[in-house]
Short mmCIF file of N, CA, C and O in Angstrom, two decimals:
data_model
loop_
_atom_site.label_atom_id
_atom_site.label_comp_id
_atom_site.label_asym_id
_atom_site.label_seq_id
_atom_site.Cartn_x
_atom_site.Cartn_y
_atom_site.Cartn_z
N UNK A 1 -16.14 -0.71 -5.74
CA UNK A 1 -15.13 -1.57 -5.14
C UNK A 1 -15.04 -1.30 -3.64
O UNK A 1 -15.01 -0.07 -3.51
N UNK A 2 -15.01 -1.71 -2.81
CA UNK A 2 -14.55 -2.28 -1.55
C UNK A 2 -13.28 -1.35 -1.19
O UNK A 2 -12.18 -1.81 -1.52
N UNK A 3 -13.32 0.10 -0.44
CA UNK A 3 -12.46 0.72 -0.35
C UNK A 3 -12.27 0.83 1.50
O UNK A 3 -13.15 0.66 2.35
N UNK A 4 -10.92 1.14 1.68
CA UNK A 4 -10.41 0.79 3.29
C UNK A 4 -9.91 2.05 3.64
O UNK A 4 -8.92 2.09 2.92
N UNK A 5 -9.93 3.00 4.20
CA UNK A 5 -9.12 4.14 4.17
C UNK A 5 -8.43 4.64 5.94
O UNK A 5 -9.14 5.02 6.87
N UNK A 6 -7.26 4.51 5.97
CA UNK A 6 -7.02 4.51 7.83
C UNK A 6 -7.06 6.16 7.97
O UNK A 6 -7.37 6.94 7.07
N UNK A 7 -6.72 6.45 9.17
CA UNK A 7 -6.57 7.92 9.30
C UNK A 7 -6.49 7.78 11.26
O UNK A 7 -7.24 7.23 12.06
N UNK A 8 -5.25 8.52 11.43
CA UNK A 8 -5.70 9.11 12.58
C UNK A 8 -4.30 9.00 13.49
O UNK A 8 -4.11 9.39 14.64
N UNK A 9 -3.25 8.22 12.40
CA UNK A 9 -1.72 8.29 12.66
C UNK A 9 -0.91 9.34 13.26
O UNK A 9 -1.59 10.36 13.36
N UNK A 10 0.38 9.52 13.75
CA UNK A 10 0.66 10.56 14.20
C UNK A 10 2.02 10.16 15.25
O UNK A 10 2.51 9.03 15.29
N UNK A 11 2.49 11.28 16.02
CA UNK A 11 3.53 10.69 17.01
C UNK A 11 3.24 11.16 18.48
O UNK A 11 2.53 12.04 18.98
N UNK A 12 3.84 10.47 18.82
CA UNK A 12 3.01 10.11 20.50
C UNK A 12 4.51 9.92 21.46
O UNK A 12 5.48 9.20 21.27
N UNK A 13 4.27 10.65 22.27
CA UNK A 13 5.11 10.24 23.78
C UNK A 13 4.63 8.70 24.46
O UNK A 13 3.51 8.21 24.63
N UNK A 14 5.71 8.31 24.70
CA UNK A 14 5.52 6.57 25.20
C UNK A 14 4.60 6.70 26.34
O UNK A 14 4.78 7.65 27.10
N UNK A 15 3.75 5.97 26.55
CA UNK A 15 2.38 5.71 27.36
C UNK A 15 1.58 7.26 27.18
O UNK A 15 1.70 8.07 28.11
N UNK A 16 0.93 7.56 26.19
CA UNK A 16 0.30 8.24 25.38
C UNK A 16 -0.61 7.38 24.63
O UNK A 16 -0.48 6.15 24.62
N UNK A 17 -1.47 7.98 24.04
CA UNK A 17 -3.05 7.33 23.53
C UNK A 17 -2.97 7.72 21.83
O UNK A 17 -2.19 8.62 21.52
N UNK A 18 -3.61 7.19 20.99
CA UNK A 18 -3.95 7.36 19.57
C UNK A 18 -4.77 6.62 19.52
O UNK A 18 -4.88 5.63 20.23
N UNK A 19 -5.92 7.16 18.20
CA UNK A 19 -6.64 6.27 17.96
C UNK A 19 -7.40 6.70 16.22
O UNK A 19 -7.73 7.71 15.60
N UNK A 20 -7.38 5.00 15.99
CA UNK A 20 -7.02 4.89 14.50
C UNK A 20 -8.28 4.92 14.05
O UNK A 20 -9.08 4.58 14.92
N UNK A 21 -8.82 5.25 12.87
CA UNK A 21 -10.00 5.22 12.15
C UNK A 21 -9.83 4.22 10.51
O UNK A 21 -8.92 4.10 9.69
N UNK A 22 -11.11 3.69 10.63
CA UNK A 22 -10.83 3.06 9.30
C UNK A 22 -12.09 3.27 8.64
O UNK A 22 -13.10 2.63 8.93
N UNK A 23 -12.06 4.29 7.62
CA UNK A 23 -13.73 4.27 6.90
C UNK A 23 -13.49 3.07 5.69
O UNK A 23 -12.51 2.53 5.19
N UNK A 24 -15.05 2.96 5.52
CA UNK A 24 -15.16 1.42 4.87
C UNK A 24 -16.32 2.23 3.99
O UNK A 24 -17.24 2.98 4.32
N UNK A 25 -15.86 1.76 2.75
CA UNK A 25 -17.47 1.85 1.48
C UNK A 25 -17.16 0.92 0.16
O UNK A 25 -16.15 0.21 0.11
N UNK A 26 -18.15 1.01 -0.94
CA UNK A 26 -18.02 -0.14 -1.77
C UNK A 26 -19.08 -1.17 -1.43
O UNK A 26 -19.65 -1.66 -2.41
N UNK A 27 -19.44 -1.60 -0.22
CA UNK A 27 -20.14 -2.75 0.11
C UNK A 27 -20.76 -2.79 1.86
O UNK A 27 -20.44 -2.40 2.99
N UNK A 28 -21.87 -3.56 1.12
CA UNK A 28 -22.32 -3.69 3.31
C UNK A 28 -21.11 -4.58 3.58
O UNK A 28 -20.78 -5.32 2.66
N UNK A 29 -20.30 -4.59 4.87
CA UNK A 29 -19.69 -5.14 5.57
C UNK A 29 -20.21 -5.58 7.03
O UNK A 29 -19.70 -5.49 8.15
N UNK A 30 -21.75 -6.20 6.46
CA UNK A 30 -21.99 -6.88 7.76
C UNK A 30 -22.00 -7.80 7.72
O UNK A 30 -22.94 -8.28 8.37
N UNK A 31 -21.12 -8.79 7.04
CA UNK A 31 -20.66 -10.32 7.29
C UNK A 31 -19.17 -10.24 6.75
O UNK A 31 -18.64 -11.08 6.01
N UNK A 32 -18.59 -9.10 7.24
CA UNK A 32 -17.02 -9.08 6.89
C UNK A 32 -16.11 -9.46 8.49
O UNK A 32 -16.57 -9.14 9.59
N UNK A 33 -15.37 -9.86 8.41
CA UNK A 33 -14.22 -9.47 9.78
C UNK A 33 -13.33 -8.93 9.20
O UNK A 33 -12.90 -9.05 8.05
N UNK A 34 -12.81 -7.80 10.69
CA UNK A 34 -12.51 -6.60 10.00
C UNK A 34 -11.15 -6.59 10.94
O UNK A 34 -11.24 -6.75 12.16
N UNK A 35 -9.83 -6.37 10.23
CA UNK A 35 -8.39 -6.38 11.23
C UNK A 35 -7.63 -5.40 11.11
O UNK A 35 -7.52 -4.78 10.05
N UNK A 36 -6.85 -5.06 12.40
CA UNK A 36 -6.07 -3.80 12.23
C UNK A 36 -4.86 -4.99 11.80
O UNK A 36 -5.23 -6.16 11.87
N UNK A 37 -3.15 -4.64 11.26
CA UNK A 37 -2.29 -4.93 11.32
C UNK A 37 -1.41 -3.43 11.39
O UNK A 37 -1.65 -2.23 11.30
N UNK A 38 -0.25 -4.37 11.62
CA UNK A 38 0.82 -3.54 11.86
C UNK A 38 2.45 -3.92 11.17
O UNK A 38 2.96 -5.03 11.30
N UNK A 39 2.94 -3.06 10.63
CA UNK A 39 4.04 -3.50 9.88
C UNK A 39 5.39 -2.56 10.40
O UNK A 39 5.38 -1.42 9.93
N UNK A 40 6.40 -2.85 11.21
CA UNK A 40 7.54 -2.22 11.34
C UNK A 40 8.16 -2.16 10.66
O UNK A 40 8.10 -3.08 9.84
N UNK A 41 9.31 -1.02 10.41
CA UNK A 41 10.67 -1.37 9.31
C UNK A 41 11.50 -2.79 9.75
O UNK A 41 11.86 -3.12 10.88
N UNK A 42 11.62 -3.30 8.84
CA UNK A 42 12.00 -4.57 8.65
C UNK A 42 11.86 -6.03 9.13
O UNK A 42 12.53 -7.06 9.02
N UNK A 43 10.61 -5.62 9.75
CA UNK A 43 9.84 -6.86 10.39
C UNK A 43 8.14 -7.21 9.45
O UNK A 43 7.34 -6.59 8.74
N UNK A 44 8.33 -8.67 10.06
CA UNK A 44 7.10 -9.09 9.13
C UNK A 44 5.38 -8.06 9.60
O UNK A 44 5.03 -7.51 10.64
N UNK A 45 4.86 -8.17 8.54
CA UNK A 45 3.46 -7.63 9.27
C UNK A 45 2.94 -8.38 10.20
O UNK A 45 3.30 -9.56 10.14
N UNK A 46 2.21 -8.10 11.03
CA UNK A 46 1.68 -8.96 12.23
C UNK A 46 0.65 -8.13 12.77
O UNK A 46 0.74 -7.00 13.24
N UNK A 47 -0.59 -9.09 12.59
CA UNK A 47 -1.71 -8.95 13.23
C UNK A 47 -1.87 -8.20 14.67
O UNK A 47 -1.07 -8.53 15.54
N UNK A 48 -2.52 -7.55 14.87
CA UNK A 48 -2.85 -6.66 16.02
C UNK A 48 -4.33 -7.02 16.42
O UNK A 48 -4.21 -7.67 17.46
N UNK A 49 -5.81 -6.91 16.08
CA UNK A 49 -6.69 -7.00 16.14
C UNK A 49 -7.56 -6.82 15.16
O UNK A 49 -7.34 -6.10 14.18
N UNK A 50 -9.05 -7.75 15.46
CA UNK A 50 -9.76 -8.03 14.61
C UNK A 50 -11.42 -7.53 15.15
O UNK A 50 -11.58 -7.20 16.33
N UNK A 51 -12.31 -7.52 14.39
CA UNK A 51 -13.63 -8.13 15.18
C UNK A 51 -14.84 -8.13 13.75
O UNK A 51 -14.77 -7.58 12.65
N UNK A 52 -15.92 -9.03 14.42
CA UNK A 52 -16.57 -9.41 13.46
C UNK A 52 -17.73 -8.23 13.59
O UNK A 52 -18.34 -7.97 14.62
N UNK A 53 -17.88 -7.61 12.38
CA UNK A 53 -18.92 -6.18 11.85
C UNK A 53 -20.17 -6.81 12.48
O UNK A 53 -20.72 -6.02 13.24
N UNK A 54 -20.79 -7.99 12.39
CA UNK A 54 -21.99 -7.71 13.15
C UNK A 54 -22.05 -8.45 14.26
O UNK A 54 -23.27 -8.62 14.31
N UNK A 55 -21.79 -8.80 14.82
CA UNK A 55 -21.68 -10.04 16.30
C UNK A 55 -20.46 -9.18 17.18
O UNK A 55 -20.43 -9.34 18.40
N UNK A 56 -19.41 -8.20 16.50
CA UNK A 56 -18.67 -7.86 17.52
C UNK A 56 -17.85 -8.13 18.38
O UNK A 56 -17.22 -7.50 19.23
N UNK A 57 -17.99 -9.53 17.93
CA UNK A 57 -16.74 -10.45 18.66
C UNK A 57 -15.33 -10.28 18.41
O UNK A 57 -14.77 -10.68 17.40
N UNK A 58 -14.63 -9.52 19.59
CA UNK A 58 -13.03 -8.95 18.65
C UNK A 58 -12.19 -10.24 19.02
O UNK A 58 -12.58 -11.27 19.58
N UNK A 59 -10.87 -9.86 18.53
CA UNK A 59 -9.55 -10.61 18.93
C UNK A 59 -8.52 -9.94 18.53
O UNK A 59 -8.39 -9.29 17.50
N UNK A 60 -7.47 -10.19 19.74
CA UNK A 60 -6.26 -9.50 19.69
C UNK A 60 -4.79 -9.95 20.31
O UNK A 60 -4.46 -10.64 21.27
N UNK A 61 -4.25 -9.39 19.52
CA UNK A 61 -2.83 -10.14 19.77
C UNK A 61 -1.97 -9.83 20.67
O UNK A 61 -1.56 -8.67 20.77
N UNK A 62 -1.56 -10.79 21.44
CA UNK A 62 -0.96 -10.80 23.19
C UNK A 62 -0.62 -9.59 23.58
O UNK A 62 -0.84 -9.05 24.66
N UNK A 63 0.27 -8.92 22.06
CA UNK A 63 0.72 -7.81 22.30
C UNK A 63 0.47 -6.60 22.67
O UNK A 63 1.32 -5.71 22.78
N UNK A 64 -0.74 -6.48 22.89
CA UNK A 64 -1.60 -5.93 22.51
C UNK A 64 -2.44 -5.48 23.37
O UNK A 64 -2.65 -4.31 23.65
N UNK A 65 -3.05 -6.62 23.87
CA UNK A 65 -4.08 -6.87 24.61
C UNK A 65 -4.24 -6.66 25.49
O UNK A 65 -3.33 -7.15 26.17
N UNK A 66 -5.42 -5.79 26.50
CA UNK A 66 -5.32 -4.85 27.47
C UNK A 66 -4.94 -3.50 27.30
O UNK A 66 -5.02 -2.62 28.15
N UNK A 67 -4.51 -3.38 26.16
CA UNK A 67 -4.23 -1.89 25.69
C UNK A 67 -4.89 -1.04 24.50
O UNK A 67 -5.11 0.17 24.38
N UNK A 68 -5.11 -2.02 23.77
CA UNK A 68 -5.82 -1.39 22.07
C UNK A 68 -7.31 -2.18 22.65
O UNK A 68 -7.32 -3.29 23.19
N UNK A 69 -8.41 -1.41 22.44
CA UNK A 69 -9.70 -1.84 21.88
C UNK A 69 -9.87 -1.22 20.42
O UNK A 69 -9.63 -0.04 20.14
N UNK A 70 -10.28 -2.13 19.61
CA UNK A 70 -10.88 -2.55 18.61
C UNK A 70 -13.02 -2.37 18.54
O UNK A 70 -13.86 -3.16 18.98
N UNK A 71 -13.18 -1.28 17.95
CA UNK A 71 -14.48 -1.40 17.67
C UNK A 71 -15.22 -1.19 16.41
O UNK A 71 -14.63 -1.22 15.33
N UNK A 72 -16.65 -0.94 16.51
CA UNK A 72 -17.02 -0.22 15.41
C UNK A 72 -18.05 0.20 15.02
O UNK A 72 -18.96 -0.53 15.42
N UNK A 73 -18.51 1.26 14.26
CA UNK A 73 -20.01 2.37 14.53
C UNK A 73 -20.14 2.23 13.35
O UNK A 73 -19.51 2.70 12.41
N UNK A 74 -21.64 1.02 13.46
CA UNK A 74 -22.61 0.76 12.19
C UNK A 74 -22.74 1.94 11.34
O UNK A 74 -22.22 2.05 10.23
N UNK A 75 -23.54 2.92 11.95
CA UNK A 75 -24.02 4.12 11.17
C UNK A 75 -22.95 4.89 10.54
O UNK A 75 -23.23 5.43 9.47
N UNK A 76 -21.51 5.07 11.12
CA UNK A 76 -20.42 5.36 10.21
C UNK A 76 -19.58 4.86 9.24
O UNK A 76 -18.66 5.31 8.56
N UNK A 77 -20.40 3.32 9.41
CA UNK A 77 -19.33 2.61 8.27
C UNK A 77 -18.30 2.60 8.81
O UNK A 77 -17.32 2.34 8.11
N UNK A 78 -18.09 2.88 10.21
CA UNK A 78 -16.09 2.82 10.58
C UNK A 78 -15.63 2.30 11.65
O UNK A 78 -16.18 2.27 12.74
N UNK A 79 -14.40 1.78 11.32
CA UNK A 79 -13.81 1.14 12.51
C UNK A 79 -12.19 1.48 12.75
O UNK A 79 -11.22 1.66 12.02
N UNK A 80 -12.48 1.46 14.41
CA UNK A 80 -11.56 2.23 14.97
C UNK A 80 -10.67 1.60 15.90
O UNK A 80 -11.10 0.63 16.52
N UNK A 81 -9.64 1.95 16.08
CA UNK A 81 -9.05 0.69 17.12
C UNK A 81 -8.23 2.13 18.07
O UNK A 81 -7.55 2.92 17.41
N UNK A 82 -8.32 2.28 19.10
CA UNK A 82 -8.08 3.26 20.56
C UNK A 82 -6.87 2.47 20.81
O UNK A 82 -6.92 1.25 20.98
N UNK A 83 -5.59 3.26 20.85
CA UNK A 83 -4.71 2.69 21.57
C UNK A 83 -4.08 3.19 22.52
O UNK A 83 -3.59 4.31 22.38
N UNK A 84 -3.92 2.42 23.81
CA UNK A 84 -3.62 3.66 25.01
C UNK A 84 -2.15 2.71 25.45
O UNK A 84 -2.06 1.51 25.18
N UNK A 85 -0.98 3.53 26.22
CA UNK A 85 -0.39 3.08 26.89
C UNK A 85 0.53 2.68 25.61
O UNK A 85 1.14 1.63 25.41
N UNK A 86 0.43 3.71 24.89
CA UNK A 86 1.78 3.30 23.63
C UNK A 86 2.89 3.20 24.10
O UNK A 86 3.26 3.95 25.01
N UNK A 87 3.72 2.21 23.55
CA UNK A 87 5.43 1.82 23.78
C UNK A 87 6.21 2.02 22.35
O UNK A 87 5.55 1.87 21.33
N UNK A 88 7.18 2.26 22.29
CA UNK A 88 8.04 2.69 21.25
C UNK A 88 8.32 1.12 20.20
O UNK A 88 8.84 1.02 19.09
N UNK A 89 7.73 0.05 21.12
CA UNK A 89 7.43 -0.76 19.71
C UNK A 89 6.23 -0.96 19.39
O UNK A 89 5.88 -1.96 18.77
N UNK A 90 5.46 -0.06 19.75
CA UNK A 90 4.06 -0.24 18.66
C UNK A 90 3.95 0.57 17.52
O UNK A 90 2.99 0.68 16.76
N UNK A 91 5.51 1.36 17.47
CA UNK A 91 5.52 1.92 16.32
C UNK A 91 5.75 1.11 15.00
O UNK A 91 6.72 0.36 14.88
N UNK A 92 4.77 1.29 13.97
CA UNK A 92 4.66 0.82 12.91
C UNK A 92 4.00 1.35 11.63
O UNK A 92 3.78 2.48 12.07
N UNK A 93 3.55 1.39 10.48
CA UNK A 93 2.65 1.27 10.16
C UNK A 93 1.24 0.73 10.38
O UNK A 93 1.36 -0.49 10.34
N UNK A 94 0.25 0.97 10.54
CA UNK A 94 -0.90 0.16 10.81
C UNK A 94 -1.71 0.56 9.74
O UNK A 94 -1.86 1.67 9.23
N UNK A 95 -2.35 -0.91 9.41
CA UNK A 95 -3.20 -1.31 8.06
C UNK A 95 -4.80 -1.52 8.62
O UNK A 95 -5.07 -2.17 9.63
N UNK A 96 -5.60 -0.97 7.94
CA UNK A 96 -6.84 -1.72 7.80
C UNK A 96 -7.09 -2.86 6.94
O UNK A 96 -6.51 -2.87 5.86
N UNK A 97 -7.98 -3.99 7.29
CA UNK A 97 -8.11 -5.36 6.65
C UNK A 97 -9.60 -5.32 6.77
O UNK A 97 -10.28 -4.66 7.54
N UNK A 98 -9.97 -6.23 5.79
CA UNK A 98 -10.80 -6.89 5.51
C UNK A 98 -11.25 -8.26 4.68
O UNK A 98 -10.85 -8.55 3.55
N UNK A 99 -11.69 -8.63 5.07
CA UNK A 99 -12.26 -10.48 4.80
C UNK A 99 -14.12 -10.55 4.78
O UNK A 99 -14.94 -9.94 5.47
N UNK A 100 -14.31 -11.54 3.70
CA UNK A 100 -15.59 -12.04 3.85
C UNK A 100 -15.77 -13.34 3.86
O UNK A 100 -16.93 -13.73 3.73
N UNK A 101 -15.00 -14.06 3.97
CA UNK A 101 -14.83 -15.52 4.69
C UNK A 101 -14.68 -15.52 5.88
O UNK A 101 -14.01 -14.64 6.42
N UNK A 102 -15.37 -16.67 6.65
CA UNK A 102 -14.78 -17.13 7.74
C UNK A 102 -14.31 -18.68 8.04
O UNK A 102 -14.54 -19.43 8.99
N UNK A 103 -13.62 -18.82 6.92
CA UNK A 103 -13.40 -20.44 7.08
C UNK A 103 -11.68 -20.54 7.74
O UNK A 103 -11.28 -21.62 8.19
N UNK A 104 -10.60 -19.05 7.72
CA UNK A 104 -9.60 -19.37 8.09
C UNK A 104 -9.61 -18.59 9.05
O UNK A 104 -10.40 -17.65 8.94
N UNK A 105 -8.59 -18.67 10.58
CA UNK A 105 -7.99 -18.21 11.51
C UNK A 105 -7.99 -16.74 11.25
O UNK A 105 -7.67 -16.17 10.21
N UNK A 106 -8.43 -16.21 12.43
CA UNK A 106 -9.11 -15.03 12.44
C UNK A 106 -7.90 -13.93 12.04
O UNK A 106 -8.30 -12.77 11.98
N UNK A 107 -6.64 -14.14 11.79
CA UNK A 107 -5.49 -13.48 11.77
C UNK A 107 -5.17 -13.56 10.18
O UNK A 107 -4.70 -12.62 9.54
N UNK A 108 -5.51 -14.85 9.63
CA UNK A 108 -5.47 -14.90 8.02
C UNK A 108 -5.93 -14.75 7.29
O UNK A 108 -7.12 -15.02 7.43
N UNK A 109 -5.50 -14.17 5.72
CA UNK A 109 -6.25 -14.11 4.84
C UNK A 109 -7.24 -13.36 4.11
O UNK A 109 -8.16 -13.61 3.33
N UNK A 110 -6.81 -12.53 4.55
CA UNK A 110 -7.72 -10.91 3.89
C UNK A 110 -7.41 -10.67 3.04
O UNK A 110 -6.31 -10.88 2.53
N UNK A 111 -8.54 -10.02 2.53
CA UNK A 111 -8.77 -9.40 0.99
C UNK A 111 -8.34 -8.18 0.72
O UNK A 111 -7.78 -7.79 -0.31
N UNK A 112 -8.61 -7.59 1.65
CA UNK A 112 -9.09 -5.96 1.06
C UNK A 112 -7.80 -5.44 2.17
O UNK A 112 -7.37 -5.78 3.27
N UNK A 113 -7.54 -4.50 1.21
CA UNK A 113 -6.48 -3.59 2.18
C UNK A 113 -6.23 -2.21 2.20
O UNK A 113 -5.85 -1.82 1.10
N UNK A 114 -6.32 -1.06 3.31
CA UNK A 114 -5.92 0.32 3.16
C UNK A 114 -4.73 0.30 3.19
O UNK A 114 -4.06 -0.65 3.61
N UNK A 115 -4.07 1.89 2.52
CA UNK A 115 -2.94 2.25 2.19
C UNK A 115 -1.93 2.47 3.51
O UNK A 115 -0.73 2.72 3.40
N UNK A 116 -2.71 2.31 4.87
CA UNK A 116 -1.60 2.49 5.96
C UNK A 116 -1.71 4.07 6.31
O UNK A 116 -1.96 5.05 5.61
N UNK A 117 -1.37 3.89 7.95
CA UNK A 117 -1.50 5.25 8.04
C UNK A 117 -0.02 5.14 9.26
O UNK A 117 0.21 4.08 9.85
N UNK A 118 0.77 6.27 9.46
CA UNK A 118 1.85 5.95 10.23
C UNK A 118 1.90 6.20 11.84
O UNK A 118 1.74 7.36 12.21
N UNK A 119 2.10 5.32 12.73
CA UNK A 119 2.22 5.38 14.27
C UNK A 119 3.36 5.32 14.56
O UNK A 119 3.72 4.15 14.69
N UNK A 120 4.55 6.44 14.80
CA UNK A 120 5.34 6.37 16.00
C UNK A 120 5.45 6.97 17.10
O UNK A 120 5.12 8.13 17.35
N UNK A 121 6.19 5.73 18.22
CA UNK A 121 6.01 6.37 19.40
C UNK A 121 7.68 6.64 19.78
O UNK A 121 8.76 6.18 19.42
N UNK A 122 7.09 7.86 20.92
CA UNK A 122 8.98 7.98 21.14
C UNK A 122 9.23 7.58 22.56
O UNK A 122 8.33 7.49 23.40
N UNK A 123 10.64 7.32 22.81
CA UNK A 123 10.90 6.98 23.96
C UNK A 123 10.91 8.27 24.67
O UNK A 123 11.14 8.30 25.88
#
């Protein structure tokens, strides 16, 4: 089966760096797109970034952007998303995703999901 596993959570002083790992096995994922999300207490989950396993083409959400890169190392099976310049609302949970379609919006519709790993930041 198609397993997602995050790692690399932790707590951080505001504009401070983390950076997330997602090992991937079960299957080649070189025609998967692959997304971080993020889930706060009592807010909806919401997309953070994506990119496609073999073309590399990422995307990321406004929020975001300019601050988190999103990548990923063939030979490890893993993908990692670097986040620098943390703010006390990027604290959340953050999820690894995965999809093997590409017929919907690069933000929807994934299959596969890790158990979450936890990011807070402090003021």
């Amino acid at each position: 089966q198609v397993q997602l596993v995050e790692s690399g959570g932790g707590l951080v002083q505001a504009g401070g760096s983390l950076k997330l790992s997602c090992a991937t096995s079960g299957r080649s994922f070189s025609g998967a797109l692959m997304g971080w999300f993020r889930q706060a207490p009592g807010k909806e989950r919401e997309f953070a970034a994506a990119i496609a396993w073999s073309e590399g083409v990422t995307y990321y959400a406004a929020s975001v952007k300019g601050r988190f890169t999103i990548s990923r190392d063939n030979a490890e099976n893993t993908m990692y998303l670097q986040m620098n310049n943390l703010k006390p609302e990027d604290t959340a949970v953050y999820y690894c995703a995965a999809r093997f379609h590409s017929y919907w919006r690069y933000d929807q519709k994934y299959d596969y999901w890790g158990q979450g790993t936890q990011v807070t930041v402090s003021s």
